[in-house]
């Protein structure tokens, strides 16, 4: 904290110097400053004030008019259908910002995504939506509305390692209390221990696997790990290793029941099997008086990719990654079609996103126009392809307003009928909610983001902050570090825990973050440092957790 106070004081002194110099010699004039009035753009809040709703919740930007518009739409839909909206979260794995067509990829990078593109262009495309740098932290963030520093799942659990959702109030748990049927399908990876399993944190039913796809395959594959796959003794050790090796069916009554073993053959068919399960759930809910929540988390496109035989070579790129993208696009289109066939599409809001940026350590890689990849807090590791679709409710638009996947927690609960003030009480005064309610941003025709800033984390560190187009790093992951030649993935680089004066970037003019421009934006730096100081005060009051941490913690 002392470091940041010193930075702020230094920045203020430099700012005074800059103001003096400019007043003596204004650029382009010898008589005074420019007379141009300029323009304040929507979704740009630097210099404005966010409002504190509760001590244990992130401050928000207030937009009374769009709140009124969104509330009116919700009331009209509830009157029409007699219940709150159904909620579908469709979460991909390791898919980069520019992999889908709606962000410039798709056909251009060899994996057309017509179904995703159609829904995206008929909803709101969020060009500045953010995950955490890796899988488990993001999934826990969605479930809890907290950054990894607060929920404590700082990295993915390995081979049966316990999770950290024990006793935590989760999104599905609150949705259950609000009258929703809660269904989970696909990848879990938030802990295999019984207390952290989905049936014990709010899901009525869950069908999928509890870990991550490479944990079932990497030690079996002679290409990736011949040292184990071709050693009978080592292979036998992994076969008996104490983690759940199976696709499972989880219910409160029966726990996590084994369905079938996941190996190099069955893993090819997981996404189709999971799609069948989600389709069955949607059809079963056709005449239900209760609204439902479906969390569908795909296996694709996490390395090692093993495409379904029917999709092998189906993408123009003919890579296992792109084949997986084509398969997932088909599955998404299939679920939307089922919603339409059963008359539920009009009352279902669909959130589409990815758990982090593309994997860069195991080719073929996903696509991002930004620096970095999965495992880093550079934009390439955390800015993810995201859209929200609700037929005839959300107007067709694109927005660069800030959106954090933690916001899904607040937003989904708000859509289900709980006010923000009540959510603050429900989670408890000792728990901080990092998400903000973005309902009005999404539903209002000209909606603006309710998020003032975006906090980045990296492992156990507060890494960076973004406000508007400006971002400053105080802790970062250095790719191409001295420890390894060539381009490395996010998990292989060195972590720099003290950047001195901070690494500042204008993300509009330098989205690659390859030059620190802080010295040219000292006034901006002062405001960003103030926001970092604010969040450090939050961390004093609500201390960081480390349930799945690092040896350096």
PDB file of C-alpha atoms in Angstrom, residues 44-253:
ATOM      1  CA  UNK A  44     -16.499   6.558 -20.647  1.00  0.00           C
ATOM      2  CA  UNK A  45     -16.513   7.466 -16.983  1.00  0.00           C
ATOM      3  CA  UNK A  46     -13.016   8.673 -16.101  1.00  0.00           C
ATOM      4  CA  UNK A  47     -13.445  11.680 -13.841  1.00  0.00           C
ATOM      5  CA  UNK A  48     -17.016  10.747 -12.929  1.00  0.00           C
ATOM      6  CA  UNK A  49     -18.258   9.281  -9.673  1.00  0.00           C
ATOM      7  CA  UNK A  50     -19.611   5.771  -9.136  1.00  0.00           C
ATOM      8  CA  UNK A  51     -22.271   5.160  -6.480  1.00  0.00           C
ATOM      9  CA  UNK A  52     -21.824   2.829  -3.524  1.00  0.00           C
ATOM     10  CA  UNK A  53     -24.939   0.669  -3.069  1.00  0.00           C
ATOM     11  CA  UNK A  54     -23.617  -1.291  -0.095  1.00  0.00           C
ATOM     12  CA  UNK A  55     -20.301  -1.633   1.728  1.00  0.00           C
ATOM     13  CA  UNK A  56     -19.879  -5.194   0.445  1.00  0.00           C
ATOM     14  CA  UNK A  57     -20.582  -4.467  -3.232  1.00  0.00           C
ATOM     15  CA  UNK A  58     -18.684  -2.770  -6.058  1.00  0.00           C
ATOM     16  CA  UNK A  59     -19.769   0.837  -6.727  1.00  0.00           C
ATOM     17  CA  UNK A  60     -21.821   1.307  -9.898  1.00  0.00           C
ATOM     18  CA  UNK A  61     -22.574   3.993 -12.447  1.00  0.00           C
ATOM     19  CA  UNK A  62     -26.193   5.094 -12.086  1.00  0.00           C
ATOM     20  CA  UNK A  63     -28.436   5.389 -15.160  1.00  0.00           C
ATOM     21  CA  UNK A  64     -32.001   6.067 -13.944  1.00  0.00           C
ATOM     22  CA  UNK A  65     -33.571   6.332 -17.409  1.00  0.00           C
ATOM     23  CA  UNK A  66     -32.200   3.021 -18.668  1.00  0.00           C
ATOM     24  CA  UNK A  67     -33.132   1.349 -15.378  1.00  0.00           C
ATOM     25  CA  UNK A  68     -36.733   2.446 -15.933  1.00  0.00           C
ATOM     26  CA  UNK A  69     -36.696   1.184 -19.523  1.00  0.00           C
ATOM     27  CA  UNK A  70     -35.263  -2.201 -18.531  1.00  0.00           C
ATOM     28  CA  UNK A  71     -37.750  -2.625 -15.686  1.00  0.00           C
ATOM     29  CA  UNK A  72     -40.625  -1.878 -18.043  1.00  0.00           C
ATOM     30  CA  UNK A  73     -39.432  -4.552 -20.481  1.00  0.00           C
ATOM     31  CA  UNK A  74     -39.089  -7.114 -17.698  1.00  0.00           C
ATOM     32  CA  UNK A  75     -42.584  -6.418 -16.389  1.00  0.00           C
ATOM     33  CA  UNK A  76     -44.060  -6.745 -19.879  1.00  0.00           C
ATOM     34  CA  UNK A  77     -42.336 -10.091 -20.426  1.00  0.00           C
ATOM     35  CA  UNK A  78     -43.373 -11.418 -17.016  1.00  0.00           C
ATOM     36  CA  UNK A  79     -46.974 -10.421 -17.715  1.00  0.00           C
ATOM     37  CA  UNK A  80     -46.843 -12.148 -21.108  1.00  0.00           C
ATOM     38  CA  UNK A  81     -45.295 -15.433 -19.919  1.00  0.00           C
ATOM     39  CA  UNK A  82     -46.394 -15.518 -16.289  1.00  0.00           C
ATOM     40  CA  UNK A  83     -42.876 -16.057 -14.958  1.00  0.00           C
ATOM     41  CA  UNK A  84     -39.389 -14.626 -14.873  1.00  0.00           C
ATOM     42  CA  UNK A  85     -37.068 -15.261 -17.861  1.00  0.00           C
ATOM     43  CA  UNK A  86     -35.247 -18.528 -18.372  1.00  0.00           C
ATOM     44  CA  UNK A  87     -31.464 -18.078 -18.233  1.00  0.00           C
ATOM     45  CA  UNK A  88     -28.926 -19.954 -20.364  1.00  0.00           C
ATOM     46  CA  UNK A  89     -25.185 -19.486 -19.884  1.00  0.00           C
ATOM     47  CA  UNK A  90     -23.262 -21.092 -22.765  1.00  0.00           C
ATOM     48  CA  UNK A  91     -19.601 -21.178 -21.732  1.00  0.00           C
ATOM     49  CA  UNK A  92     -16.765 -22.193 -24.060  1.00  0.00           C
ATOM     50  CA  UNK A  93     -13.270 -23.273 -23.042  1.00  0.00           C
ATOM     51  CA  UNK A  94     -10.028 -21.568 -24.166  1.00  0.00           C
ATOM     52  CA  UNK A  95     -11.693 -19.726 -27.047  1.00  0.00           C
ATOM     53  CA  UNK A  96     -10.068 -16.431 -27.997  1.00  0.00           C
ATOM     54  CA  UNK A  97     -11.647 -13.048 -28.669  1.00  0.00           C
ATOM     55  CA  UNK A  98     -11.277 -13.381 -32.441  1.00  0.00           C
ATOM     56  CA  UNK A  99     -12.200 -17.035 -32.893  1.00  0.00           C
ATOM     57  CA  UNK A 100     -15.933 -16.451 -33.602  1.00  0.00           C
ATOM     58  CA  UNK A 101     -17.050 -14.635 -36.731  1.00  0.00           C
ATOM     59  CA  UNK A 102     -18.875 -11.884 -34.856  1.00  0.00           C
ATOM     60  CA  UNK A 103     -15.506 -10.553 -33.656  1.00  0.00           C
ATOM     61  CA  UNK A 104     -13.790 -10.813 -37.023  1.00  0.00           C
ATOM     62  CA  UNK A 105     -12.734 -14.473 -36.950  1.00  0.00           C
ATOM     63  CA  UNK A 106     -14.989 -17.297 -38.067  1.00  0.00           C
ATOM     64  CA  UNK A 107     -14.628 -17.891 -41.793  1.00  0.00           C
ATOM     65  CA  UNK A 108     -11.570 -15.624 -41.901  1.00  0.00           C
ATOM     66  CA  UNK A 109      -9.621 -17.922 -39.573  1.00  0.00           C
ATOM     67  CA  UNK A 110     -10.941 -21.219 -40.908  1.00  0.00           C
ATOM     68  CA  UNK A 111     -13.772 -21.944 -38.485  1.00  0.00           C
ATOM     69  CA  UNK A 112     -17.096 -20.463 -39.618  1.00  0.00           C
ATOM     70  CA  UNK A 113     -19.569 -19.825 -36.794  1.00  0.00           C
ATOM     71  CA  UNK A 114     -22.865 -18.896 -38.511  1.00  0.00           C
ATOM     72  CA  UNK A 115     -25.123 -19.812 -35.593  1.00  0.00           C
ATOM     73  CA  UNK A 116     -23.130 -17.819 -33.067  1.00  0.00           C
ATOM     74  CA  UNK A 117     -22.870 -14.889 -35.465  1.00  0.00           C
ATOM     75  CA  UNK A 118     -26.613 -14.835 -36.120  1.00  0.00           C
ATOM     76  CA  UNK A 119     -27.471 -14.680 -32.424  1.00  0.00           C
ATOM     77  CA  UNK A 120     -24.702 -12.178 -31.680  1.00  0.00           C
ATOM     78  CA  UNK A 121     -25.799  -9.766 -34.400  1.00  0.00           C
ATOM     79  CA  UNK A 122     -29.370  -9.941 -33.124  1.00  0.00           C
ATOM     80  CA  UNK A 123     -28.293  -9.207 -29.561  1.00  0.00           C
ATOM     81  CA  UNK A 124     -25.608  -7.126 -27.905  1.00  0.00           C
ATOM     82  CA  UNK A 125     -21.959  -7.870 -28.709  1.00  0.00           C
ATOM     83  CA  UNK A 126     -19.728  -6.905 -25.790  1.00  0.00           C
ATOM     84  CA  UNK A 127     -16.291  -6.038 -27.147  1.00  0.00           C
ATOM     85  CA  UNK A 128     -14.782  -5.395 -23.700  1.00  0.00           C
ATOM     86  CA  UNK A 129     -15.997  -8.389 -21.705  1.00  0.00           C
ATOM     87  CA  UNK A 130     -13.496  -9.939 -19.317  1.00  0.00           C
ATOM     88  CA  UNK A 131     -12.749 -13.280 -17.706  1.00  0.00           C
ATOM     89  CA  UNK A 132      -9.955 -14.137 -15.312  1.00  0.00           C
ATOM     90  CA  UNK A 133      -6.710 -15.493 -16.833  1.00  0.00           C
ATOM     91  CA  UNK A 134      -7.681 -19.162 -16.449  1.00  0.00           C
ATOM     92  CA  UNK A 135     -10.405 -21.730 -16.198  1.00  0.00           C
ATOM     93  CA  UNK A 136     -11.295 -22.492 -12.574  1.00  0.00           C
ATOM     94  CA  UNK A 137     -10.966 -18.913 -11.316  1.00  0.00           C
ATOM     95  CA  UNK A 138     -13.404 -17.758 -14.023  1.00  0.00           C
ATOM     96  CA  UNK A 139     -15.932 -20.504 -13.314  1.00  0.00           C
ATOM     97  CA  UNK A 140     -15.829 -19.697  -9.614  1.00  0.00           C
ATOM     98  CA  UNK A 141     -16.196 -15.998 -10.461  1.00  0.00           C
ATOM     99  CA  UNK A 142     -19.374 -16.716 -12.441  1.00  0.00           C
ATOM    100  CA  UNK A 143     -20.784 -18.779  -9.585  1.00  0.00           C
ATOM    101  CA  UNK A 144     -19.880 -16.323  -6.806  1.00  0.00           C
ATOM    102  CA  UNK A 145     -19.653 -12.852  -8.360  1.00  0.00           C
ATOM    103  CA  UNK A 146     -16.181 -12.476  -6.861  1.00  0.00           C
ATOM    104  CA  UNK A 147     -12.690 -11.999  -8.237  1.00  0.00           C
ATOM    105  CA  UNK A 148     -10.230 -14.826  -7.484  1.00  0.00           C
ATOM    106  CA  UNK A 149      -8.733 -12.717  -4.708  1.00  0.00           C
ATOM    107  CA  UNK A 150     -12.060 -12.944  -2.891  1.00  0.00           C
ATOM    108  CA  UNK A 151     -13.302 -16.445  -3.733  1.00  0.00           C
ATOM    109  CA  UNK A 152      -9.806 -17.887  -3.283  1.00  0.00           C
ATOM    110  CA  UNK A 153      -9.697 -20.308  -6.227  1.00  0.00           C
ATOM    111  CA  UNK A 154      -6.537 -18.831  -7.691  1.00  0.00           C
ATOM    112  CA  UNK A 155      -5.722 -21.646 -10.117  1.00  0.00           C
ATOM    113  CA  UNK A 156      -7.239 -24.868 -11.486  1.00  0.00           C
ATOM    114  CA  UNK A 157      -7.319 -27.821  -9.054  1.00  0.00           C
ATOM    115  CA  UNK A 158      -5.140 -30.718 -10.167  1.00  0.00           C
ATOM    116  CA  UNK A 159      -6.088 -34.421 -10.200  1.00  0.00           C
ATOM    117  CA  UNK A 160      -8.696 -34.677  -7.473  1.00  0.00           C
ATOM    118  CA  UNK A 161      -7.579 -31.642  -5.476  1.00  0.00           C
ATOM    119  CA  UNK A 162     -10.434 -30.231  -3.356  1.00  0.00           C
ATOM    120  CA  UNK A 163     -12.254 -27.129  -4.537  1.00  0.00           C
ATOM    121  CA  UNK A 164     -13.357 -24.115  -2.585  1.00  0.00           C
ATOM    122  CA  UNK A 165     -17.110 -23.596  -2.926  1.00  0.00           C
ATOM    123  CA  UNK A 166     -17.847 -25.296   0.394  1.00  0.00           C
ATOM    124  CA  UNK A 167     -20.502 -23.255   2.178  1.00  0.00           C
ATOM    125  CA  UNK A 168     -20.411 -20.426  -0.384  1.00  0.00           C
ATOM    126  CA  UNK A 169     -23.656 -18.794  -1.531  1.00  0.00           C
ATOM    127  CA  UNK A 170     -23.656 -19.335  -5.285  1.00  0.00           C
ATOM    128  CA  UNK A 171     -25.730 -18.033  -8.175  1.00  0.00           C
ATOM    129  CA  UNK A 172     -27.614 -21.333  -8.702  1.00  0.00           C
ATOM    130  CA  UNK A 173     -28.315 -21.548  -4.968  1.00  0.00           C
ATOM    131  CA  UNK A 174     -29.977 -18.125  -4.955  1.00  0.00           C
ATOM    132  CA  UNK A 175     -31.823 -18.909  -8.185  1.00  0.00           C
ATOM    133  CA  UNK A 176     -33.181 -22.049  -6.505  1.00  0.00           C
ATOM    134  CA  UNK A 177     -34.463 -19.885  -3.665  1.00  0.00           C
ATOM    135  CA  UNK A 178     -36.130 -17.598  -6.219  1.00  0.00           C
ATOM    136  CA  UNK A 179     -38.084 -20.501  -7.699  1.00  0.00           C
ATOM    137  CA  UNK A 180     -35.821 -21.579 -10.558  1.00  0.00           C
ATOM    138  CA  UNK A 181     -35.106 -25.120 -11.694  1.00  0.00           C
ATOM    139  CA  UNK A 182     -31.310 -25.271 -11.942  1.00  0.00           C
ATOM    140  CA  UNK A 183     -29.538 -27.556 -14.411  1.00  0.00           C
ATOM    141  CA  UNK A 184     -25.821 -27.833 -15.081  1.00  0.00           C
ATOM    142  CA  UNK A 185     -24.252 -29.657 -18.013  1.00  0.00           C
ATOM    143  CA  UNK A 186     -20.619 -30.131 -19.034  1.00  0.00           C
ATOM    144  CA  UNK A 187     -17.317 -29.141 -17.507  1.00  0.00           C
ATOM    145  CA  UNK A 188     -17.321 -28.307 -13.786  1.00  0.00           C
ATOM    146  CA  UNK A 189     -13.663 -27.942 -12.648  1.00  0.00           C
ATOM    147  CA  UNK A 190     -14.409 -26.044  -9.447  1.00  0.00           C
ATOM    148  CA  UNK A 191     -13.456 -28.930  -7.181  1.00  0.00           C
ATOM    149  CA  UNK A 192     -14.166 -32.645  -6.909  1.00  0.00           C
ATOM    150  CA  UNK A 193     -14.628 -32.850  -3.141  1.00  0.00           C
ATOM    151  CA  UNK A 194     -18.228 -33.582  -2.203  1.00  0.00           C
ATOM    152  CA  UNK A 195     -18.973 -30.180  -0.651  1.00  0.00           C
ATOM    153  CA  UNK A 196     -17.836 -28.403  -3.836  1.00  0.00           C
ATOM    154  CA  UNK A 197     -19.684 -30.686  -6.240  1.00  0.00           C
ATOM    155  CA  UNK A 198     -22.492 -29.029  -8.224  1.00  0.00           C
ATOM    156  CA  UNK A 199     -25.381 -30.812  -6.496  1.00  0.00           C
ATOM    157  CA  UNK A 200     -24.228 -29.301  -3.196  1.00  0.00           C
ATOM    158  CA  UNK A 201     -23.846 -25.700  -4.366  1.00  0.00           C
ATOM    159  CA  UNK A 202     -27.236 -25.080  -5.954  1.00  0.00           C
ATOM    160  CA  UNK A 203     -27.810 -27.376  -8.931  1.00  0.00           C
ATOM    161  CA  UNK A 204     -30.868 -29.623  -8.900  1.00  0.00           C
ATOM    162  CA  UNK A 205     -29.126 -31.814 -11.466  1.00  0.00           C
ATOM    163  CA  UNK A 206     -25.714 -31.859 -13.129  1.00  0.00           C
ATOM    164  CA  UNK A 207     -24.416 -34.024 -15.962  1.00  0.00           C
ATOM    165  CA  UNK A 208     -20.782 -33.741 -17.031  1.00  0.00           C
ATOM    166  CA  UNK A 209     -17.277 -34.193 -15.673  1.00  0.00           C
ATOM    167  CA  UNK A 210     -15.811 -32.708 -12.526  1.00  0.00           C
ATOM    168  CA  UNK A 211     -12.305 -31.945 -13.786  1.00  0.00           C
ATOM    169  CA  UNK A 212     -10.766 -30.713 -17.070  1.00  0.00           C
ATOM    170  CA  UNK A 213     -10.439 -32.580 -20.360  1.00  0.00           C
ATOM    171  CA  UNK A 214      -6.636 -32.879 -20.502  1.00  0.00           C
ATOM    172  CA  UNK A 215      -6.628 -34.524 -17.082  1.00  0.00           C
ATOM    173  CA  UNK A 216      -8.459 -37.469 -18.623  1.00  0.00           C
ATOM    174  CA  UNK A 217      -6.318 -37.660 -21.749  1.00  0.00           C
ATOM    175  CA  UNK A 218      -2.804 -36.219 -21.477  1.00  0.00           C
ATOM    176  CA  UNK A 219      -1.297 -39.207 -19.673  1.00  0.00           C
ATOM    177  CA  UNK A 220      -2.979 -41.600 -22.122  1.00  0.00           C
ATOM    178  CA  UNK A 221      -1.696 -39.884 -25.272  1.00  0.00           C
ATOM    179  CA  UNK A 222       1.632 -41.070 -26.708  1.00  0.00           C
ATOM    180  CA  UNK A 223       1.990 -37.764 -28.586  1.00  0.00           C
ATOM    181  CA  UNK A 224       1.802 -35.475 -25.548  1.00  0.00           C
ATOM    182  CA  UNK A 225       3.144 -37.741 -22.795  1.00  0.00           C
ATOM    183  CA  UNK A 226       4.957 -40.787 -24.188  1.00  0.00           C
ATOM    184  CA  UNK A 227       6.933 -40.928 -20.919  1.00  0.00           C
ATOM    185  CA  UNK A 228       3.755 -42.123 -19.199  1.00  0.00           C
ATOM    186  CA  UNK A 229       1.640 -43.550 -22.003  1.00  0.00           C
ATOM    187  CA  UNK A 230       4.436 -45.931 -23.064  1.00  0.00           C
ATOM    188  CA  UNK A 231       5.420 -46.936 -19.532  1.00  0.00           C
ATOM    189  CA  UNK A 232       3.081 -49.628 -18.112  1.00  0.00           C
ATOM    190  CA  UNK A 233       4.120 -48.858 -14.528  1.00  0.00           C
ATOM    191  CA  UNK A 234       3.611 -45.104 -14.785  1.00  0.00           C
ATOM    192  CA  UNK A 235       0.395 -45.562 -16.736  1.00  0.00           C
ATOM    193  CA  UNK A 236      -0.968 -47.834 -14.007  1.00  0.00           C
ATOM    194  CA  UNK A 237      -0.179 -45.190 -11.384  1.00  0.00           C
ATOM    195  CA  UNK A 238      -2.309 -42.671 -13.289  1.00  0.00           C
ATOM    196  CA  UNK A 239      -5.132 -45.174 -13.753  1.00  0.00           C
ATOM    197  CA  UNK A 240      -5.318 -45.565  -9.974  1.00  0.00           C
ATOM    198  CA  UNK A 241      -4.715 -41.910  -9.155  1.00  0.00           C
ATOM    199  CA  UNK A 242      -7.468 -40.631  -6.812  1.00  0.00           C
ATOM    200  CA  UNK A 243      -9.521 -38.365  -9.036  1.00  0.00           C
ATOM    201  CA  UNK A 244     -12.861 -38.953 -10.730  1.00  0.00           C
ATOM    202  CA  UNK A 245     -12.089 -40.519 -14.117  1.00  0.00           C
ATOM    203  CA  UNK A 246     -15.669 -40.486 -15.350  1.00  0.00           C
ATOM    204  CA  UNK A 247     -18.506 -38.537 -16.813  1.00  0.00           C
ATOM    205  CA  UNK A 248     -20.902 -38.257 -13.876  1.00  0.00           C
ATOM    206  CA  UNK A 249     -24.533 -37.556 -13.041  1.00  0.00           C
ATOM    207  CA  UNK A 250     -24.896 -35.458  -9.893  1.00  0.00           C
ATOM    208  CA  UNK A 251     -28.042 -35.181  -7.762  1.00  0.00           C
ATOM    209  CA  UNK A 252     -28.581 -34.342  -4.108  1.00  0.00           C
ATOM    210  CA  UNK A 253     -30.094 -37.747  -3.434  1.00  0.00           C
TER     211      UNK A 253
END
